[in-house]
Amino acid sequence: MQQRVIISQDIEHDLAQAIAETEHDRVFVLTDDITQECCLPKVAVLFAKHNATIITIRHDDTNKTLATLADVWTALQRGGATRHSLLVNLGGGMVTDLGGFAAATFKRGINFINIPTTLLAMVDAAVGGKTGINFGGLKNEVGAFANARYVIVNTCFLDTLDTANLCSGYAEMLKHSLISNAQMWAEHVNFDILQPDLAELQRMVAASIAVKEHIVADDPHEHGIRKALNFGHTIGHALEEFSMQQPGGAVVSDRLLPLAKARTAPKNTLLHGYAVAFGLIGELYISARKAGFPTARLHQTARFIRENYGAVAFTCDDYPTLLNLMRHDKKNTSDTINFTLLHDIGDIRINQTATDEEIREALDFIREGY
């Protein structure tokens, strides 16, 4: 089933139409505790008209677990959900990932609609049909491909976000431009994400989603070109998981002090998009070393990330742990760490490898070289 993405100008109208066009005997809404407070009021009247059951889970990625998934299954069961019921996932990437997996597996699959409320979810998690939970200390280790009937994207929710979460989502947009075209990339590295024009951002979000939709349509189950969407994520996921394993989280520079108040992550844990941003630097470095990516564009991208995302704290003593985390990445074959690399912007090389020494050099570059 192909999902339909709606770039919405009127969230109540578009959601009402999507519900009307989706089979449902009962409507359930999955949200987290903070999104319930900040975002649910924007659409609460419509849900009340449908006598929707609200299911609320705890926020942040540490709760994207099997236990939380079971809580959602239980709430659906106790609420009388049938295989003809509808689940609306209202929230960030954690909610759309977990909610999509719950919908894909309850009664062997029920319809669901995603309403992403963070920039990261709008351009990444809510679009493309990937669902899942974290397991065994690894990101998205268990999941399924399942398309939402509709993904409704409206930047009206972004006024509830702090700067850190805007930057987090913007990293995925920057990735989309790197794997797409130089004009989009130039626009992205010259945009003021710290004081964004939300109307302009909505236009850029639509273009970014279009990049992902085009790739996913060509390769829905990630056998080929869809692996391009993993650019920056091999190193990025390792950094993110590393930060989650540290007692105090990942200590970061002054640019990242908003992380302490970011509403989608525990204190000092590296937000997904920040990890991806640093992963982009490392994988662009490997791309320059092994695939001929232009060094001027490498340094310009790295400079933009440093100015807007700061730096992440790890040392060379942490390299064995980071390499081990990379070896657990789902994209790998056996013990070979798999990368997507770029020869140039939009010139993609999937299924590439790098030696441990080359990866260590990339980690050096993230820490010291830009």
Coordinates of C-alpha atoms in Angstrom, one line a residue:
M1 CA 0.0 0.0 0.0
Q2 CA 1.4 3.4 -1.0
Q3 CA 1.2 6.2 1.5
R4 CA 0.0 9.7 0.6
V5 CA 1.9 12.6 1.9
I6 CA -0.1 15.8 2.4
I7 CA 1.7 19.1 2.7
S8 CA -1.0 20.7 4.8
Q9 CA -2.1 24.4 5.0
D10 CA -5.1 23.5 7.2
I11 CA -4.4 20.7 9.6
E12 CA -8.0 20.2 10.8
H13 CA -9.5 20.1 7.3
D14 CA -6.8 17.8 6.0
L15 CA -6.9 15.4 8.9
A16 CA -10.7 15.3 8.8
Q17 CA -10.6 14.3 5.2
A18 CA -7.9 11.7 5.7
I19 CA -9.9 10.0 8.5
A20 CA -13.0 10.1 6.4
E21 CA -11.2 8.4 3.5
T22 CA -9.6 5.7 5.8
E23 CA -11.6 2.7 6.9
H24 CA -12.3 2.9 10.7
D25 CA -14.8 1.6 13.2
R26 CA -12.9 3.3 16.1
V27 CA -10.2 6.0 16.2
F28 CA -7.2 5.8 18.5
V29 CA -4.6 8.5 18.9
L30 CA -1.0 7.7 20.1
T31 CA 1.0 10.6 21.5
D32 CA 3.6 11.2 24.2
D33 CA 3.2 13.1 27.4
I34 CA 4.8 16.3 26.1
T35 CA 3.2 16.3 22.6
Q36 CA -0.1 15.7 24.3
E37 CA 0.4 19.0 26.1
C38 CA 2.0 21.0 23.3
C39 CA 0.4 19.7 20.1
L40 CA -2.8 17.7 20.8
P41 CA -4.8 20.9 21.5
K42 CA -4.4 22.0 17.9
V43 CA -6.5 19.0 16.7
A44 CA -8.3 18.0 19.9
V45 CA -11.7 19.2 18.8
L46 CA -11.6 17.0 15.7
F47 CA -10.6 13.9 17.7
A48 CA -13.4 14.6 20.2
K49 CA -15.9 14.5 17.3
H50 CA -14.7 11.0 16.5
N51 CA -14.8 10.0 20.2
A52 CA -11.1 9.0 19.8
T53 CA -9.3 7.1 22.5
I54 CA -6.0 8.9 23.5
I55 CA -3.1 6.6 24.3
T56 CA -0.2 8.5 25.9
I57 CA 3.3 7.1 26.3
R58 CA 6.4 8.7 27.9
H59 CA 8.5 10.9 25.6
D60 CA 12.1 10.4 24.4
D61 CA 13.9 7.7 22.6
T62 CA 14.8 5.7 25.7
N63 CA 11.1 4.7 25.8
K64 CA 11.0 3.3 22.3
T65 CA 11.1 -0.2 23.7
L66 CA 9.3 -3.5 23.7
A67 CA 7.7 -2.7 27.0
T68 CA 6.2 0.5 25.6
L69 CA 5.0 -1.3 22.5
A70 CA 3.2 -3.8 24.7
D71 CA 1.6 -1.0 26.6
V72 CA 0.2 0.3 23.2
W73 CA -1.0 -3.1 22.2
T74 CA -2.7 -3.4 25.6
A75 CA -4.4 0.0 25.3
L76 CA -5.7 -0.9 21.8
Q77 CA -7.0 -4.2 23.1
R78 CA -8.7 -2.7 26.1
G79 CA -10.2 0.0 24.0
G80 CA -11.9 -2.5 21.8
A81 CA -9.8 -2.0 18.7
T82 CA -10.5 -4.4 15.8
R83 CA -8.6 -5.0 12.6
H84 CA -10.8 -2.2 11.1
S85 CA -9.7 0.4 13.6
L86 CA -7.5 3.4 12.9
L87 CA -4.5 4.6 14.8
V88 CA -3.3 8.2 14.4
N89 CA 0.3 8.7 15.5
L90 CA 0.7 12.3 16.6
G91 CA 4.2 13.1 17.6
G92 CA 7.9 13.0 16.8
G93 CA 9.9 10.1 15.3
M94 CA 9.7 8.0 18.4
V95 CA 5.9 8.1 18.3
T96 CA 5.6 7.5 14.5
D97 CA 8.2 4.7 14.6
L98 CA 6.6 2.9 17.6
G99 CA 3.0 3.7 16.6
G100 CA 3.6 2.5 13.1
F101 CA 5.1 -0.8 14.4
A102 CA 2.1 -1.2 16.8
A103 CA -0.3 -0.7 14.0
A104 CA 1.6 -3.0 11.6
T105 CA 1.5 -5.9 14.2
F106 CA -1.8 -5.5 16.0
K107 CA -4.4 -7.8 14.6
R108 CA -1.8 -8.5 11.9
G109 CA -2.1 -4.9 10.8
I110 CA -4.5 -2.0 11.1
N111 CA -4.6 1.4 9.3
F112 CA -2.6 4.3 10.6
I113 CA -2.0 7.9 9.9
N114 CA 1.1 9.8 10.8
I115 CA 1.0 13.5 11.9
P116 CA 4.7 14.4 12.6
T117 CA 5.1 17.2 15.0
T118 CA 8.9 17.6 14.9
L119 CA 11.0 18.6 11.9
L120 CA 12.9 15.4 12.2
A121 CA 9.8 13.3 12.0
M122 CA 8.4 15.4 9.1
V123 CA 11.4 14.9 6.8
D124 CA 12.5 11.4 8.0
A125 CA 10.8 9.2 10.5
A126 CA 7.1 9.6 9.5
V127 CA 7.7 9.2 5.7
G128 CA 9.0 6.1 4.0
G129 CA 7.3 3.2 5.8
K130 CA 10.0 2.2 8.3
T131 CA 8.7 1.4 11.7
G132 CA 10.3 -0.1 14.8
I133 CA 11.7 0.0 18.3
N134 CA 15.1 -0.1 19.9
F135 CA 16.2 -3.4 21.3
G136 CA 19.3 -4.7 23.1
G137 CA 20.8 -1.2 23.3
L138 CA 20.6 -0.8 19.5
K139 CA 18.6 1.7 17.5
N140 CA 15.6 0.4 15.5
E141 CA 16.8 -3.2 15.9
V142 CA 13.3 -4.7 15.6
G143 CA 10.6 -3.4 13.2
A144 CA 8.8 -3.7 9.9
F145 CA 8.1 -2.0 6.7
A146 CA 4.6 -0.6 6.9
N147 CA 3.2 2.5 5.1
A148 CA 0.8 4.9 6.8
R149 CA -2.3 5.6 4.8
Y150 CA -1.6 9.3 5.1
V151 CA 1.3 11.4 6.4
I152 CA 0.1 14.9 7.1
V153 CA 2.8 17.5 7.3
N154 CA 2.1 21.0 8.7
T155 CA 4.7 23.3 10.1
C156 CA 2.2 24.8 12.6
F157 CA 3.6 22.3 15.1
L158 CA 7.1 23.6 14.8
D159 CA 6.3 26.7 16.9
T160 CA 6.3 24.3 19.8
L161 CA 9.9 23.2 19.2
D162 CA 13.1 24.4 20.8
T163 CA 16.1 25.3 18.7
A164 CA 17.9 22.0 19.4
N165 CA 15.0 19.9 17.9
L166 CA 14.8 22.2 14.9
C167 CA 18.5 21.7 14.3
S168 CA 18.1 17.9 14.8
G169 CA 15.5 17.7 12.0
Y170 CA 17.4 20.0 9.7
A171 CA 20.4 17.6 9.7
E172 CA 18.2 15.1 7.8
M173 CA 17.3 17.8 5.3
L174 CA 21.0 18.6 4.8
K175 CA 21.5 14.8 4.2
H176 CA 18.7 14.9 1.6
S177 CA 20.4 17.8 -0.2
L178 CA 23.8 16.0 -0.2
I179 CA 22.3 12.9 -1.9
S180 CA 20.2 15.0 -4.3
N181 CA 21.6 18.2 -5.9
A182 CA 24.0 21.0 -5.4
Q183 CA 21.4 23.8 -5.6
M184 CA 19.4 22.4 -2.7
W185 CA 22.7 21.8 -0.7
A186 CA 23.7 25.4 -1.3
E187 CA 20.3 26.6 -0.1
H188 CA 20.6 24.5 3.0
V189 CA 24.1 25.5 4.1
N190 CA 23.1 29.2 3.7
F191 CA 19.8 29.0 5.6
D192 CA 19.6 30.5 9.1
I193 CA 18.3 27.5 11.1
L194 CA 18.8 29.2 14.4
Q195 CA 16.3 32.0 13.5
P196 CA 14.2 30.2 10.8
D197 CA 11.5 31.7 8.5
L198 CA 8.9 29.0 9.1
A199 CA 7.0 29.8 5.8
E200 CA 10.3 29.3 3.9
L201 CA 11.1 26.2 5.9
Q202 CA 7.7 24.6 5.0
R203 CA 8.7 25.0 1.3
M204 CA 12.1 23.4 2.0
V205 CA 10.5 20.6 4.0
A206 CA 8.2 19.8 1.0
A207 CA 11.2 19.6 -1.3
S208 CA 13.1 17.5 1.2
I209 CA 10.3 15.0 1.6
A210 CA 10.1 14.8 -2.2
V211 CA 13.7 13.6 -2.3
K212 CA 12.9 10.8 0.2
E213 CA 9.6 9.9 -1.5
H214 CA 11.3 9.5 -4.9
I215 CA 14.0 7.2 -3.5
V216 CA 11.6 5.1 -1.4
A217 CA 9.3 4.7 -4.4
D218 CA 12.2 3.2 -6.4
D219 CA 13.3 0.9 -3.6
P220 CA 10.7 0.5 -0.9
H221 CA 12.5 -2.3 1.0
E222 CA 16.1 -1.0 0.9
H223 CA 17.6 -3.5 -1.5
G224 CA 19.4 -0.8 -3.5
I225 CA 19.3 3.0 -3.9
R226 CA 17.3 3.5 -0.7
K227 CA 20.6 2.8 1.1
A228 CA 21.5 6.4 0.1
L229 CA 19.2 7.6 2.9
N230 CA 21.6 6.0 5.3
F231 CA 24.3 8.5 4.4
G232 CA 25.7 9.8 7.7
H233 CA 23.9 7.2 9.7
T234 CA 26.6 4.5 10.1
I235 CA 28.8 6.8 12.2
G236 CA 25.8 8.8 13.4
H237 CA 23.9 5.9 14.9
A238 CA 27.1 4.7 16.6
L239 CA 27.5 8.2 18.2
E240 CA 23.9 8.3 19.2
E241 CA 24.0 4.8 20.8
F242 CA 27.3 5.7 22.5
S243 CA 25.8 8.8 24.1
M244 CA 22.8 6.7 25.4
Q245 CA 25.2 4.3 27.0
Q246 CA 27.2 7.0 28.9
P247 CA 26.1 7.7 32.5
G248 CA 26.0 11.4 31.9
G249 CA 25.1 11.3 28.2
A250 CA 27.3 12.9 25.6
V251 CA 28.9 16.1 26.9
V252 CA 28.7 18.7 24.2
S253 CA 29.9 22.2 23.5
D254 CA 28.1 25.5 24.3
R255 CA 26.2 25.4 21.0
L256 CA 24.4 22.3 22.3
L257 CA 23.4 23.6 25.7
P258 CA 19.8 23.6 24.5
L259 CA 20.0 19.8 24.6
A260 CA 19.5 20.0 28.4
K261 CA 16.0 21.4 27.7
A262 CA 15.2 19.6 24.5
R263 CA 11.8 18.0 24.8
T264 CA 12.6 14.8 22.9
A265 CA 15.7 13.6 24.6
P266 CA 17.0 13.0 28.1
K267 CA 19.5 15.5 29.5
N268 CA 22.8 15.5 27.6
T269 CA 21.8 12.6 25.3
L270 CA 22.8 13.3 21.7
L271 CA 19.7 14.0 19.7
H272 CA 19.4 11.9 16.6
G273 CA 19.8 14.7 14.1
Y274 CA 22.9 16.0 15.9
A275 CA 24.4 12.5 15.7
V276 CA 23.6 12.4 12.0
A277 CA 25.2 15.8 11.5
F278 CA 28.4 14.6 13.0
G279 CA 28.0 11.4 11.0
L280 CA 27.8 13.4 7.8
I281 CA 31.1 15.0 8.6
G282 CA 32.8 11.6 9.1
E283 CA 31.2 10.0 6.1
L284 CA 32.0 13.0 3.9
Y285 CA 35.6 12.7 5.0
I286 CA 35.6 9.0 4.0
S287 CA 33.9 10.0 0.7
A288 CA 36.7 12.5 0.0
R289 CA 39.3 10.0 0.9
K290 CA 37.9 7.0 -1.0
A291 CA 35.4 8.3 -3.6
G292 CA 36.8 11.7 -4.6
F293 CA 34.2 14.0 -2.9
P294 CA 35.3 17.6 -3.4
T295 CA 37.3 18.8 -0.3
A296 CA 35.9 22.3 -0.6
R297 CA 32.3 21.1 -0.2
L298 CA 33.4 18.8 2.6
H299 CA 34.9 21.8 4.5
Q300 CA 31.9 24.0 3.8
T301 CA 29.5 21.4 5.1
A302 CA 31.6 20.7 8.1
R303 CA 31.9 24.5 8.8
F304 CA 28.1 24.8 8.7
I305 CA 27.6 21.9 11.1
R306 CA 30.3 23.2 13.5
E307 CA 28.7 26.7 13.6
N308 CA 25.2 25.3 14.2
Y309 CA 25.7 22.0 16.0
G310 CA 28.9 22.5 18.0
A311 CA 31.0 19.5 18.8
V312 CA 30.5 16.1 20.3
A313 CA 32.8 14.9 23.1
F314 CA 34.5 11.5 22.7
T315 CA 38.2 10.5 22.7
C316 CA 40.4 8.0 20.8
D317 CA 39.9 5.7 23.7
D318 CA 36.2 5.4 22.7
Y319 CA 37.0 4.3 19.1
P320 CA 36.9 0.5 19.8
T321 CA 33.4 1.0 21.3
L322 CA 32.2 3.1 18.4
L323 CA 33.6 0.6 15.8
N324 CA 31.8 -2.2 17.6
L325 CA 28.6 -0.3 17.5
M326 CA 29.0 0.3 13.8
R327 CA 29.5 -3.5 13.3
H328 CA 26.0 -4.0 14.7
D329 CA 24.5 -1.8 12.1
K330 CA 21.6 -3.5 10.2
K331 CA 23.1 -2.5 6.8
N332 CA 26.2 -4.6 7.3
T333 CA 27.1 -8.0 5.8
S334 CA 28.9 -10.2 8.3
D335 CA 31.5 -8.0 10.1
T336 CA 32.0 -5.7 7.2
I337 CA 30.9 -2.1 8.0
N338 CA 28.7 -0.8 5.1
F339 CA 28.7 2.8 4.1
T340 CA 27.0 5.0 1.5
L341 CA 29.6 7.4 0.1
L342 CA 29.4 10.3 -2.3
H343 CA 31.7 11.1 -5.3
D344 CA 30.0 14.5 -5.4
I345 CA 26.6 16.0 -4.4
G346 CA 24.0 13.7 -5.8
D347 CA 26.6 11.2 -7.1
I348 CA 25.9 8.2 -4.8
R349 CA 28.0 5.1 -4.1
I350 CA 26.1 2.5 -2.1
N351 CA 27.6 -0.7 -0.5
Q352 CA 31.0 0.8 0.1
T353 CA 33.4 -0.3 2.8
A354 CA 36.2 1.4 4.8
T355 CA 39.0 0.0 6.9
D356 CA 39.1 0.4 10.7
E357 CA 42.0 2.8 10.2
E358 CA 40.0 4.9 7.7
I359 CA 37.1 5.1 10.1
R360 CA 39.4 6.1 12.9
E361 CA 40.7 8.9 10.7
A362 CA 37.1 10.0 10.1
L363 CA 36.5 10.1 13.8
D364 CA 39.7 12.1 14.2
F365 CA 38.3 14.6 11.7
I366 CA 34.9 14.9 13.5
R367 CA 36.8 15.6 16.8
E368 CA 39.6 17.8 15.5
G369 CA 39.8 18.4 11.8
Y370 CA 37.2 20.9 10.8

